Short mmCIF file of C-alpha atoms (C1' of nucleotides) in Angstrom, two decimals:
data_model
loop_
_atom_site.label_atom_id
_atom_site.label_comp_id
_atom_site.label_asym_id
_atom_site.label_seq_id
_atom_site.Cartn_x
_atom_site.Cartn_y
_atom_site.Cartn_z
CA UNK A 642 37.32 -72.54 4.67
CA UNK A 643 38.01 -69.40 6.66
CA UNK A 644 35.45 -66.97 8.05
CA UNK A 645 34.25 -65.33 4.86
CA UNK A 646 31.14 -66.88 3.43
CA UNK A 647 29.94 -65.45 0.16
CA UNK A 648 30.01 -61.72 0.77
CA UNK A 649 31.59 -60.89 -2.57
CA UNK A 650 33.35 -57.77 -1.33
CA UNK A 651 36.35 -59.64 0.01
CA UNK A 652 38.85 -59.96 -2.89
CA UNK A 653 39.84 -63.52 -2.09
CA UNK A 654 37.79 -65.71 -4.35
CA UNK A 655 37.81 -64.45 -7.94
CA UNK A 656 34.69 -66.06 -9.29
CA UNK A 657 35.62 -68.43 -12.07
CA UNK A 658 34.41 -68.29 -15.59
CA UNK A 659 34.28 -71.49 -17.49
CA UNK A 660 35.42 -71.70 -21.11
CA UNK A 661 35.28 -74.37 -23.74
CA UNK A 662 38.39 -76.54 -23.90
CA UNK A 663 39.23 -75.35 -27.42
CA UNK A 664 39.05 -71.72 -26.41
CA UNK A 665 41.20 -72.21 -23.32
CA UNK A 666 43.74 -74.22 -25.24
CA UNK A 667 44.00 -71.40 -27.71
CA UNK A 668 44.42 -68.84 -24.96
CA UNK A 669 47.11 -70.87 -23.27
CA UNK A 670 49.11 -71.43 -26.44
CA UNK A 671 48.76 -67.78 -27.42
CA UNK A 672 49.95 -66.66 -24.00
CA UNK A 673 52.90 -69.04 -24.08
CA UNK A 674 53.88 -67.91 -27.55
CA UNK A 675 53.76 -64.24 -26.74
CA UNK A 676 55.72 -64.83 -23.53
CA UNK A 677 58.34 -66.56 -25.62
CA UNK A 678 58.79 -63.59 -27.87
CA UNK A 679 58.75 -61.12 -25.00
CA UNK A 680 60.86 -62.72 -22.29
CA UNK A 681 62.79 -65.48 -24.00
CA UNK A 682 62.47 -69.21 -24.11
CA UNK A 683 63.62 -69.89 -20.56
CA UNK A 684 61.47 -67.43 -18.66
CA UNK A 685 58.20 -69.06 -19.59
CA UNK A 686 56.76 -70.73 -16.50
CA UNK A 687 53.41 -72.37 -16.03
CA UNK A 688 52.55 -69.73 -13.43
CA UNK A 689 53.29 -66.92 -15.86
CA UNK A 690 51.26 -68.49 -18.62
CA UNK A 691 48.38 -69.10 -16.23
CA UNK A 692 48.47 -65.58 -14.89
CA UNK A 693 48.45 -64.21 -18.42
CA UNK A 694 45.40 -66.28 -19.25
CA UNK A 695 43.74 -65.50 -15.95
CA UNK A 696 43.59 -68.98 -14.43
CA UNK A 697 45.56 -71.04 -11.95
CA UNK A 698 48.64 -72.96 -13.00
CA UNK A 699 46.98 -76.26 -12.18
CA UNK A 700 44.13 -75.47 -14.55
CA UNK A 701 46.49 -75.74 -17.47
CA UNK A 702 46.87 -79.44 -16.84
CA UNK A 703 43.23 -79.88 -17.70
CA UNK A 704 44.16 -78.99 -21.27
CA UNK A 705 47.78 -80.03 -21.61
CA UNK A 706 49.54 -83.03 -20.21
CA UNK A 707 52.84 -81.24 -19.89
CA UNK A 708 54.70 -78.05 -20.28
CA UNK A 709 56.32 -79.79 -23.21
CA UNK A 710 52.90 -80.42 -24.70
CA UNK A 711 52.35 -76.66 -24.97
CA UNK A 712 55.73 -76.24 -26.62
CA UNK A 713 54.84 -79.02 -28.98
CA UNK A 714 51.83 -77.13 -30.27
CA UNK A 715 53.94 -74.02 -30.71
CA UNK A 716 56.54 -76.01 -32.61
CA UNK A 717 53.85 -77.45 -34.83
CA UNK A 718 52.74 -73.94 -35.67
CA UNK A 719 56.28 -72.89 -36.38
CA UNK A 720 56.77 -75.78 -38.77
CA UNK A 721 53.40 -75.31 -40.39
CA UNK A 722 54.25 -71.73 -41.30
CA UNK A 723 57.75 -72.70 -42.34
CA UNK A 724 56.33 -75.31 -44.65
CA UNK A 725 53.87 -72.80 -46.06
CA UNK A 726 56.66 -70.28 -46.67
CA UNK A 727 58.79 -72.90 -48.39
CA UNK A 728 55.94 -74.02 -50.58
CA UNK A 729 55.04 -70.54 -51.74
CA UNK A 730 58.72 -69.95 -52.45
CA UNK A 731 58.72 -73.02 -54.64
CA UNK A 732 55.45 -72.20 -56.28
CA UNK A 733 56.65 -68.76 -57.31
CA UNK A 734 59.70 -69.99 -59.20
CA UNK A 735 60.13 -72.81 -61.68
CA UNK A 736 63.82 -72.65 -62.47
CA UNK A 737 65.44 -75.26 -60.16
CA UNK A 738 68.43 -73.19 -59.05
CA UNK A 739 66.51 -70.02 -58.35
CA UNK A 740 63.87 -72.13 -56.70
CA UNK A 741 66.36 -73.62 -54.29
CA UNK A 742 67.76 -70.21 -53.57
CA UNK A 743 64.32 -68.85 -52.80
CA UNK A 744 63.53 -71.73 -50.50
CA UNK A 745 66.71 -71.16 -48.59
CA UNK A 746 65.96 -67.48 -48.19
CA UNK A 747 62.52 -68.39 -46.95
CA UNK A 748 64.00 -70.71 -44.33
CA UNK A 749 66.44 -68.09 -43.13
CA UNK A 750 63.89 -65.31 -42.99
CA UNK A 751 61.38 -67.46 -41.20
CA UNK A 752 63.96 -68.38 -38.57
CA UNK A 753 65.10 -64.81 -38.06
CA UNK A 754 61.54 -63.57 -37.76
CA UNK A 755 60.79 -66.02 -34.93
CA UNK A 756 64.05 -66.14 -33.02
CA UNK A 757 62.72 -67.57 -29.77
CA UNK A 758 60.75 -70.28 -31.50
CA UNK A 759 63.71 -71.11 -33.68
CA UNK A 760 65.75 -71.40 -30.53
CA UNK A 761 63.23 -73.75 -29.01
CA UNK A 762 62.99 -75.90 -32.09
CA UNK A 763 66.61 -76.16 -33.12
CA UNK A 764 68.67 -75.42 -30.06
CA UNK A 765 67.03 -76.79 -26.93
CA UNK A 766 68.16 -80.20 -25.81
CA UNK A 767 64.87 -81.78 -24.98
CA UNK A 768 63.55 -80.92 -27.71
CA UNK A 769 60.05 -81.32 -28.94
CA UNK A 770 61.79 -81.57 -32.26
CA UNK A 771 62.35 -85.28 -31.92
CA UNK A 772 58.65 -85.73 -31.39
CA UNK A 773 57.80 -83.14 -34.01
CA UNK A 774 59.38 -85.51 -36.48
CA UNK A 775 62.13 -83.52 -38.10
CA UNK A 776 64.83 -85.41 -36.35
CA UNK A 777 64.00 -88.65 -38.11
CA UNK A 778 62.53 -87.67 -41.47
CA UNK A 779 64.01 -90.61 -43.35
CA UNK A 780 62.84 -93.44 -41.18
CA UNK A 781 59.74 -95.41 -42.05
CA UNK A 782 57.80 -94.64 -38.90
CA UNK A 783 58.18 -90.92 -39.38
CA UNK A 784 57.29 -91.17 -43.03
CA UNK A 785 54.05 -92.89 -42.20
CA UNK A 786 52.87 -89.92 -40.18
CA UNK A 787 54.81 -87.09 -41.77
CA UNK A 788 54.98 -84.02 -39.58
CA UNK A 789 55.23 -80.50 -40.85
CA UNK A 790 58.83 -80.61 -39.71
CA UNK A 791 59.83 -83.55 -41.81
CA UNK A 792 57.80 -82.20 -44.72
CA UNK A 793 59.72 -78.96 -44.46
CA UNK A 794 63.00 -80.77 -44.75
CA UNK A 795 61.61 -82.78 -47.63
CA UNK A 796 60.84 -79.61 -49.54
CA UNK A 797 64.44 -78.54 -49.30
CA UNK A 798 65.66 -82.02 -50.04
CA UNK A 799 63.55 -82.13 -53.19
CA UNK A 800 64.70 -78.70 -54.28
CA UNK A 801 68.30 -79.86 -54.02
CA UNK A 802 67.49 -83.06 -55.84
CA UNK A 803 65.89 -81.12 -58.68
CA UNK A 804 69.07 -79.14 -59.15
CA UNK A 805 71.02 -82.38 -59.25
CA UNK A 806 68.57 -83.87 -61.74
CA UNK A 807 69.15 -80.87 -63.96
CA UNK A 808 72.77 -82.02 -64.03
CA UNK A 809 74.16 -78.93 -62.43
CA UNK A 810 75.72 -80.14 -59.21
CA UNK A 811 79.30 -81.19 -58.95
CA UNK A 812 78.43 -84.05 -56.67
CA UNK A 813 75.85 -86.77 -56.92
CA UNK A 814 75.06 -87.41 -53.27
CA UNK A 815 72.05 -85.16 -52.86
CA UNK A 816 71.66 -86.14 -49.19
CA UNK A 817 75.06 -84.69 -48.52
CA UNK A 818 74.23 -81.56 -50.49
CA UNK A 819 70.98 -81.03 -48.62
CA UNK A 820 72.67 -81.49 -45.27
CA UNK A 821 75.36 -79.00 -46.17
CA UNK A 822 72.76 -76.49 -47.30
CA UNK A 823 70.81 -76.94 -44.09
CA UNK A 824 73.96 -76.54 -42.00
CA UNK A 825 74.90 -73.36 -43.82
CA UNK A 826 71.47 -71.84 -43.29
CA UNK A 827 71.27 -72.95 -39.69
CA UNK A 828 74.73 -71.55 -39.09
CA UNK A 829 73.82 -67.96 -39.86
CA UNK A 830 70.36 -68.08 -38.36
CA UNK A 831 71.46 -69.56 -35.07
CA UNK A 832 74.55 -67.39 -34.71
CA UNK A 833 72.61 -64.23 -35.50
CA UNK A 834 70.05 -65.23 -32.89
CA UNK A 835 72.35 -66.31 -30.08
CA UNK A 836 75.00 -63.64 -30.62
CA UNK A 837 72.93 -60.59 -31.25
CA UNK A 838 75.55 -58.57 -29.39
CA UNK A 839 78.24 -59.50 -31.87
CA UNK A 840 79.21 -56.64 -34.21
CA UNK A 841 77.98 -58.36 -37.32
CA UNK A 842 78.34 -56.75 -40.68
CA UNK A 843 75.05 -55.98 -42.40
CA UNK A 844 72.63 -58.83 -41.88
CA UNK A 845 71.32 -58.80 -45.44
CA UNK A 846 74.80 -59.05 -46.88
CA UNK A 847 75.68 -61.93 -44.59
CA UNK A 848 72.67 -63.89 -45.73
CA UNK A 849 73.37 -63.20 -49.39
CA UNK A 850 76.99 -64.14 -49.02
CA UNK A 851 76.15 -67.37 -47.26
CA UNK A 852 73.74 -68.32 -50.02
CA UNK A 853 76.47 -67.59 -52.54
CA UNK A 854 78.76 -69.85 -50.60
CA UNK A 855 76.35 -72.72 -50.78
CA UNK A 856 75.71 -72.31 -54.48
CA UNK A 857 79.36 -72.12 -55.41
CA UNK A 858 79.78 -75.27 -53.43
CA UNK A 859 76.84 -77.06 -54.96
CA UNK A 860 77.33 -76.27 -58.61
CA UNK A 861 80.05 -77.68 -60.78
CA UNK A 862 82.51 -75.16 -62.09
CA UNK A 863 81.18 -75.02 -65.62
CA UNK A 864 77.58 -74.39 -64.65
CA UNK A 865 76.42 -71.49 -66.83
CA UNK A 866 74.40 -69.94 -64.05
CA UNK A 867 77.21 -69.62 -61.54
CA UNK A 868 77.74 -65.94 -62.22
CA UNK A 869 74.07 -65.15 -62.33
CA UNK A 870 73.48 -66.80 -58.98
CA UNK A 871 76.40 -65.11 -57.36
CA UNK A 872 74.76 -61.76 -56.88
CA UNK A 873 76.87 -58.74 -56.06
CA UNK A 874 79.84 -60.61 -54.71
CA UNK B 241 71.14 -81.32 18.70
CA UNK B 242 69.37 -84.65 18.94
CA UNK B 243 70.26 -87.50 21.26
CA UNK B 244 73.35 -88.83 19.60
CA UNK B 245 76.54 -87.40 21.02
CA UNK B 246 79.69 -88.41 19.23
CA UNK B 247 79.30 -92.15 18.90
CA UNK B 248 80.53 -92.28 15.32
CA UNK B 249 78.44 -95.28 14.37
CA UNK B 250 75.30 -93.30 13.64
CA UNK B 251 75.52 -92.11 10.00
CA UNK B 252 73.94 -88.74 10.62
CA UNK B 253 76.73 -86.23 11.01
CA UNK B 254 79.44 -86.78 8.43
CA UNK B 255 82.33 -85.00 10.04
CA UNK B 256 83.54 -82.21 7.84
CA UNK B 257 86.95 -81.97 6.32
CA UNK B 258 88.31 -78.62 5.42
CA UNK B 259 90.12 -78.06 2.15
CA UNK B 260 92.04 -75.17 0.65
CA UNK B 261 89.92 -72.90 -1.54
CA UNK B 262 91.92 -73.74 -4.66
CA UNK B 263 91.49 -77.45 -4.15
CA UNK B 264 87.77 -77.18 -3.53
CA UNK B 265 87.29 -74.91 -6.53
CA UNK B 266 89.03 -77.46 -8.65
CA UNK B 267 86.87 -80.26 -7.29
CA UNK B 268 83.69 -78.32 -7.92
CA UNK B 269 84.59 -77.38 -11.48
CA UNK B 270 85.72 -80.91 -12.23
CA UNK B 271 82.48 -82.33 -10.87
CA UNK B 272 80.40 -79.85 -12.84
CA UNK B 273 82.30 -80.57 -16.03
CA UNK B 274 81.96 -84.32 -15.74
CA UNK B 275 78.27 -83.98 -14.91
CA UNK B 276 77.91 -81.93 -18.07
CA UNK B 277 79.38 -84.61 -20.23
CA UNK B 278 77.45 -87.38 -18.51
CA UNK B 279 73.97 -86.00 -18.02
CA UNK B 280 73.73 -83.02 -20.32
CA UNK B 281 73.83 -79.30 -19.79
CA UNK B 282 70.45 -78.96 -18.15
CA UNK B 283 70.66 -81.66 -15.54
CA UNK B 284 73.49 -80.08 -13.63
CA UNK B 285 72.17 -78.77 -10.34
CA UNK B 286 74.03 -77.29 -7.42
CA UNK B 287 72.88 -80.19 -5.28
CA UNK B 288 74.27 -82.73 -7.71
CA UNK B 289 77.59 -80.97 -7.98
CA UNK B 290 77.80 -80.69 -4.21
CA UNK B 291 76.93 -84.34 -3.66
CA UNK B 292 79.58 -85.35 -6.19
CA UNK B 293 82.17 -83.31 -4.35
CA UNK B 294 80.94 -84.46 -0.96
CA UNK B 295 79.81 -81.17 0.50
CA UNK B 296 76.57 -79.29 0.99
CA UNK B 297 75.10 -77.21 -1.79
CA UNK B 298 75.51 -74.02 0.20
CA UNK B 299 79.21 -74.67 0.62
CA UNK B 300 79.71 -74.04 -3.07
CA UNK B 301 78.81 -70.41 -2.57
CA UNK B 302 81.93 -70.02 -0.46
CA UNK B 303 83.90 -70.53 -3.67
CA UNK B 304 81.61 -69.33 -6.44
CA UNK B 305 79.23 -66.42 -6.47
CA UNK B 306 76.83 -68.13 -8.81
CA UNK B 307 76.00 -71.21 -10.73
CA UNK B 308 76.90 -69.13 -13.74
CA UNK B 309 80.30 -68.49 -12.21
CA UNK B 310 81.05 -72.21 -12.33
CA UNK B 311 79.94 -72.35 -15.93
CA UNK B 312 82.13 -69.37 -16.63
CA UNK B 313 85.22 -71.23 -15.50
CA UNK B 314 84.25 -74.20 -17.63
CA UNK B 315 83.76 -71.93 -20.61
CA UNK B 316 87.14 -70.36 -20.03
CA UNK B 317 88.68 -73.81 -20.11
CA UNK B 318 86.81 -74.64 -23.29
CA UNK B 319 88.07 -71.49 -24.98
CA UNK B 320 91.59 -71.93 -23.67
CA UNK B 321 91.82 -75.35 -25.26
CA UNK B 322 90.14 -74.13 -28.42
CA UNK B 323 92.68 -71.35 -28.66
CA UNK B 324 95.51 -73.82 -28.11
CA UNK B 325 94.15 -76.12 -30.80
CA UNK B 326 93.84 -73.24 -33.24
CA UNK B 327 97.33 -72.02 -32.52
CA UNK B 328 98.96 -75.39 -33.03
CA UNK B 329 96.97 -75.74 -36.25
CA UNK B 330 98.42 -72.45 -37.41
CA UNK B 331 101.91 -73.23 -36.24
CA UNK B 332 101.99 -76.48 -38.18
CA UNK B 333 101.21 -74.92 -41.54
CA UNK B 334 102.59 -71.83 -43.25
CA UNK B 335 100.64 -71.73 -46.48
CA UNK B 336 97.71 -69.33 -45.82
CA UNK B 337 94.97 -71.37 -47.46
CA UNK B 338 95.93 -74.68 -45.91
CA UNK B 339 96.45 -72.90 -42.66
CA UNK B 340 92.91 -71.55 -42.68
CA UNK B 341 91.59 -74.94 -43.57
CA UNK B 342 93.45 -76.53 -40.69
CA UNK B 343 92.19 -73.96 -38.24
CA UNK B 344 88.64 -74.59 -39.32
CA UNK B 345 89.05 -78.32 -38.92
CA UNK B 346 90.45 -77.70 -35.45
CA UNK B 347 87.42 -75.62 -34.51
CA UNK B 348 85.01 -78.24 -35.74
CA UNK B 349 86.79 -81.14 -34.10
CA UNK B 350 87.07 -79.29 -30.83
CA UNK B 351 83.36 -78.55 -30.82
CA UNK B 352 82.39 -82.10 -31.68
CA UNK B 353 84.65 -83.52 -29.01
CA UNK B 354 83.00 -81.43 -26.28
CA UNK B 355 79.36 -81.35 -27.35
CA UNK B 356 77.84 -80.33 -24.02
CA UNK B 357 80.32 -77.54 -23.47
CA UNK B 358 79.85 -76.36 -27.03
CA UNK B 359 76.14 -76.32 -26.34
CA UNK B 360 76.66 -74.25 -23.23
CA UNK B 361 78.96 -71.80 -24.93
CA UNK B 362 77.22 -71.28 -28.24
CA UNK B 363 73.61 -72.26 -27.74
CA UNK B 364 72.39 -71.32 -24.29
CA UNK B 365 70.65 -67.99 -23.98
CA UNK B 366 72.20 -66.70 -20.82
CA UNK B 367 75.15 -67.28 -21.80
CA UNK B 368 78.46 -66.89 -20.11
CA UNK B 369 79.61 -66.16 -23.60
CA UNK B 370 78.81 -62.49 -23.34
CA UNK B 371 80.97 -62.30 -20.24
CA UNK B 372 83.54 -64.63 -21.71
CA UNK B 373 84.18 -61.92 -24.24
CA UNK B 374 83.56 -63.58 -27.56
CA UNK B 375 80.34 -61.74 -28.13
CA UNK B 376 82.07 -58.39 -28.41
CA UNK B 377 85.56 -59.05 -29.72
CA UNK B 378 85.80 -55.86 -31.72
CA UNK B 379 84.89 -53.34 -29.09
CA UNK B 380 87.52 -51.41 -27.21
CA UNK B 381 86.58 -52.65 -23.76
CA UNK B 382 86.90 -56.26 -24.78
CA UNK B 383 90.15 -55.62 -26.57
CA UNK B 384 91.65 -54.21 -23.41
CA UNK B 385 91.09 -57.46 -21.56
CA UNK B 386 91.05 -60.01 -24.35
CA UNK B 387 89.47 -63.28 -23.35
CA UNK B 388 90.39 -66.64 -24.75
CA UNK B 389 87.11 -66.49 -26.60
CA UNK B 390 87.81 -63.30 -28.45
CA UNK B 391 91.38 -64.43 -29.06
CA UNK B 392 90.04 -67.60 -30.63
CA UNK B 393 87.92 -65.62 -33.02
CA UNK B 394 90.88 -63.36 -33.74
CA UNK B 395 92.96 -66.35 -34.81
CA UNK B 396 90.35 -67.27 -37.39
CA UNK B 397 89.92 -63.68 -38.39
CA UNK B 398 93.64 -63.33 -38.98
CA UNK B 399 93.80 -66.58 -40.92
CA UNK B 400 91.09 -65.28 -43.23
CA UNK B 401 92.81 -61.94 -43.55
CA UNK B 402 96.06 -63.63 -44.52
CA UNK B 403 94.31 -65.41 -47.36
CA UNK B 404 92.90 -62.09 -48.49
CA UNK B 405 96.32 -60.45 -48.24
CA UNK B 406 97.66 -63.18 -50.51
CA UNK B 407 95.19 -61.86 -53.05
CA UNK B 408 93.20 -65.02 -53.31
CA UNK B 409 89.76 -64.08 -52.10
CA UNK B 410 87.07 -62.90 -54.42
CA UNK B 411 85.87 -60.36 -51.91
CA UNK B 412 87.70 -57.75 -49.90
CA UNK B 413 85.57 -57.53 -46.79
CA UNK B 414 87.43 -59.96 -44.56
CA UNK B 415 85.00 -59.41 -41.70
CA UNK B 416 82.25 -60.77 -43.87
CA UNK B 417 84.37 -63.70 -44.94
CA UNK B 418 85.28 -64.58 -41.37
CA UNK B 419 81.67 -64.41 -40.28
CA UNK B 420 80.60 -66.67 -43.13
CA UNK B 421 83.32 -69.15 -42.26
CA UNK B 422 82.30 -69.15 -38.61
CA UNK B 423 78.65 -69.63 -39.53
CA UNK B 424 79.46 -72.54 -41.81
CA UNK B 425 81.49 -74.27 -39.11
CA UNK B 426 78.96 -73.56 -36.40
CA UNK B 427 76.22 -74.85 -38.66
CA UNK B 428 77.55 -78.38 -38.90
CA UNK B 429 78.86 -78.59 -35.36
CA UNK B 430 75.63 -77.41 -33.77
CA UNK B 431 73.36 -79.46 -36.01
CA UNK B 432 75.40 -82.60 -35.46
CA UNK B 433 75.21 -82.00 -31.71
CA UNK B 434 71.54 -81.12 -31.38
CA UNK B 435 70.24 -83.58 -33.96
CA UNK B 436 72.26 -86.65 -33.20
CA UNK B 437 69.20 -88.73 -34.06
CA UNK B 438 69.13 -87.40 -37.60
CA UNK B 439 70.30 -89.95 -40.19
CA UNK B 440 73.34 -87.97 -41.23
CA UNK B 441 75.60 -89.21 -43.96
CA UNK B 442 79.14 -89.92 -42.82
CA UNK B 443 80.30 -87.26 -40.40
CA UNK B 444 83.77 -86.98 -41.86
CA UNK B 445 82.42 -86.40 -45.34
CA UNK B 446 80.02 -83.76 -44.12
CA UNK B 447 82.81 -81.82 -42.49
CA UNK B 448 85.02 -82.08 -45.55
CA UNK B 449 82.23 -81.01 -47.83
CA UNK B 450 81.38 -78.03 -45.68
CA UNK B 451 84.99 -76.91 -45.70
CA UNK B 452 84.97 -77.23 -49.49
CA UNK B 453 81.89 -75.09 -49.58
CA UNK B 454 83.55 -72.31 -47.64
CA UNK B 455 86.68 -72.38 -49.74
CA UNK B 456 84.87 -72.28 -53.02
CA UNK B 457 82.99 -69.33 -51.65
CA UNK B 458 86.03 -67.54 -50.38
CA UNK B 459 88.38 -67.91 -53.31
CA UNK B 460 88.05 -66.14 -56.61
CA UNK B 461 87.40 -68.38 -59.58
CA UNK B 462 90.90 -68.22 -61.01
CA UNK B 463 92.67 -69.13 -57.81
CA UNK B 464 95.20 -71.82 -58.77
CA UNK B 465 94.64 -73.75 -55.54
CA UNK B 466 90.92 -74.21 -55.90
CA UNK B 467 91.22 -77.75 -57.17
CA UNK B 468 93.85 -78.71 -54.66
CA UNK B 469 91.77 -77.48 -51.77
CA UNK B 470 88.65 -79.16 -52.97
CA UNK B 471 89.61 -82.60 -51.85
CA UNK B 472 87.68 -85.59 -53.10
CA UNK B 473 84.59 -83.72 -54.11
"C1'" DC C 1167 100.89 -76.65 24.24
"C1'" DT C 1168 96.98 -73.67 24.48
"C1'" DC C 1169 94.12 -70.13 22.83
"C1'" DC C 1170 91.78 -67.77 19.28
"C1'" DC C 1171 90.25 -66.16 15.09
"C1'" DT C 1172 89.49 -66.63 10.28
"C1'" DA C 1173 86.74 -68.80 7.10
"C1'" DA C 1174 85.12 -73.47 5.21
"C1'" DA C 1175 81.40 -75.98 6.02
"C1'" DT C 1176 76.64 -76.73 7.72
"C1'" DA C 1177 71.44 -76.51 8.66
"C1'" DA C 1178 67.39 -74.15 7.69
"C1'" DA C 1179 64.89 -71.31 5.25
"C1'" DC C 1180 63.50 -68.28 1.09
"C1'" DA C 1181 61.13 -67.87 -3.43
"C1'" DC C 1182 60.74 -70.10 -7.40
"C1'" DT C 1183 60.04 -74.14 -10.70
"C1'" DG C 1184 56.86 -78.32 -12.82
"C1'" DT C 1185 53.37 -81.44 -11.34
"C1'" DT C 1186 49.61 -83.92 -8.69
"C1'" DA C 1187 45.45 -84.94 -5.57
"C1'" DG C 1188 41.13 -83.72 -4.13
"C1'" DG C 1189 37.45 -80.56 -3.44
"C1'" DT C 1190 34.08 -76.88 -5.44
"C1'" DA C 1191 31.12 -75.08 -8.56
"C1'" DA C 1192 29.78 -73.79 -13.23
"C1'" DC C 1193 27.65 -75.15 -17.19
"C1'" DT C 1194 24.76 -78.98 -19.89
"C1'" DG C 1195 21.24 -81.94 -20.76
"C1'" DA C 1196 17.23 -84.33 -18.76
"C1'" DT D 892 14.53 -78.25 -11.23
"C1'" DC D 893 17.93 -81.49 -10.67
"C1'" DA D 894 21.79 -84.53 -11.61
"C1'" DG D 895 26.44 -85.21 -14.06
"C1'" DT D 896 30.27 -83.86 -16.12
"C1'" DT D 897 34.38 -81.39 -15.77
"C1'" DA D 898 36.69 -76.80 -15.84
"C1'" DC D 899 38.67 -74.67 -12.24
"C1'" DC D 900 40.65 -73.94 -7.63
"C1'" DT D 901 43.34 -74.76 -3.24
"C1'" DA D 902 47.04 -77.14 -1.16
"C1'" DA D 903 50.75 -79.65 -1.34
"C1'" DC D 904 54.72 -82.27 -3.34
"C1'" DA D 905 59.73 -82.52 -4.72
"C1'" DG D 906 62.93 -80.12 -7.08
"C1'" DT D 907 65.61 -75.76 -8.37
"C1'" DG D 908 69.10 -71.48 -7.17
"C1'" DT D 909 70.28 -68.63 -3.34
"C1'" DT D 910 70.69 -66.41 1.45
"C1'" DT D 911 71.10 -66.30 6.45
"C1'" DA D 912 72.86 -67.51 10.75
"C1'" DT D 913 75.55 -70.96 13.04
"C1'" DT D 914 79.08 -74.34 13.88
"C1'" DT D 915 83.67 -75.90 13.82
"C1'" DA D 916 88.12 -77.14 11.64
"C1'" DG D 917 92.83 -75.74 11.19
"C1'" DG D 918 96.62 -72.57 11.16
"C1'" DG D 919 99.11 -68.68 13.51
"C1'" DA D 920 100.38 -66.26 17.85
"C1'" DG D 921 101.38 -66.37 22.54
#
DNA sequence: CTCCCTAAATAAACACTGTTAGGTAACTGA
DNA sequence: TCAGTTACCTAACAGTGTTTATTTAGGGAG
């Protein structure tokens, strides 16, 4: 409410353009996602997102309740693509053991290809994860409205179970086997992400070796495929 | 410089007490550490620490350059105790395989007993870790001033190497073996910490199973101790 | 015992964060 | 052309880490 009326030359009031809610939502999520990848999970502020989109920070709250709500959408996307990757991995292979191995590779590669999102999903305290559903995949409530996250875990769980059904595991508790497999995968992915300064040996060999580890642990000693699954090591 | 002089009854000017730098530093670190455990890594602000200690937030900067500097001290403590735990584990067992197994249990138990500090050390982006030295344990600079962090990794590295020297591993690259072992341990610890809502099977069994996994992966198939090391599974 | 000087503590401000309230104006349908 | 809806903006809130200038406590020297 200062002196200037509506001259237009004074660069104080950038005339607004109005977009459809869907379009703006898309812009906001896209901006947030690319800021993630570029500057890391922590350095994503509402102001930065807004500036990237070309609006004010407050305008975001027209489309998202929270900052967390934006993250939630990103997480959903992450899980949707993870689920897709796991399902194609499974579709491309019928043999249970090789199928499990492929799924695990898919998980690892997906995580390593989206380090900042992986960090957000699996390493931040808050985390949208609980609400994304992965954290409680075996409860009834979560099963009623299965999220992409819980479905992703289910794919792995089923792959493990199929191996057990084929009579090849040395232990019957498939829950335990699936958890161990998940932990092994998460171990490499998260360490490679957080400690990228560490003088790791070749990344590809680490992944292969870790998968070997899991399979030697899963299978009973007389399984005929043990050698075949243990690649070069 | 308001009206009140030095009545003493008015609760406005809490007369300051002056402490020795060492004592204050200790108070600050202790407050920060207990706030960690109580309210989680993120909810530790300078104001909260200061209030806990009974001083102003700015007073902290007399003793620490940064917030990160406080965390750094906490991390050092975490690594110092980890190193101690690893060394007693090694001292109590001479047989290389059992020794490695004990060290790994020590790592896991230490992490699970200090979840928030583990989170800070191994899962936060910043992280003091790089400066704590673990991130670059094999470079010359870091070797010249070995931190407790890099020493901790070295203990595990040496334990793995001893197993290899005993001719029991199925692979010669001990760096790779150590990395895989670390990843397997970190996998369970970090997942158990971040996903405490997840309906895990019994924690003790998970740990045991994961250790089995690593050992079956490390040892060559004809190793006479394979069965002995694979406990109940 | 007094003085004084170092430095531990303070108050006040900086720039930043997420979030909210209320006003303005752009588009939509009549 | 004229509402009505609502996307957007401005301004402010409380919180964050950090810096500056100022006060004052406490120990050493005279």
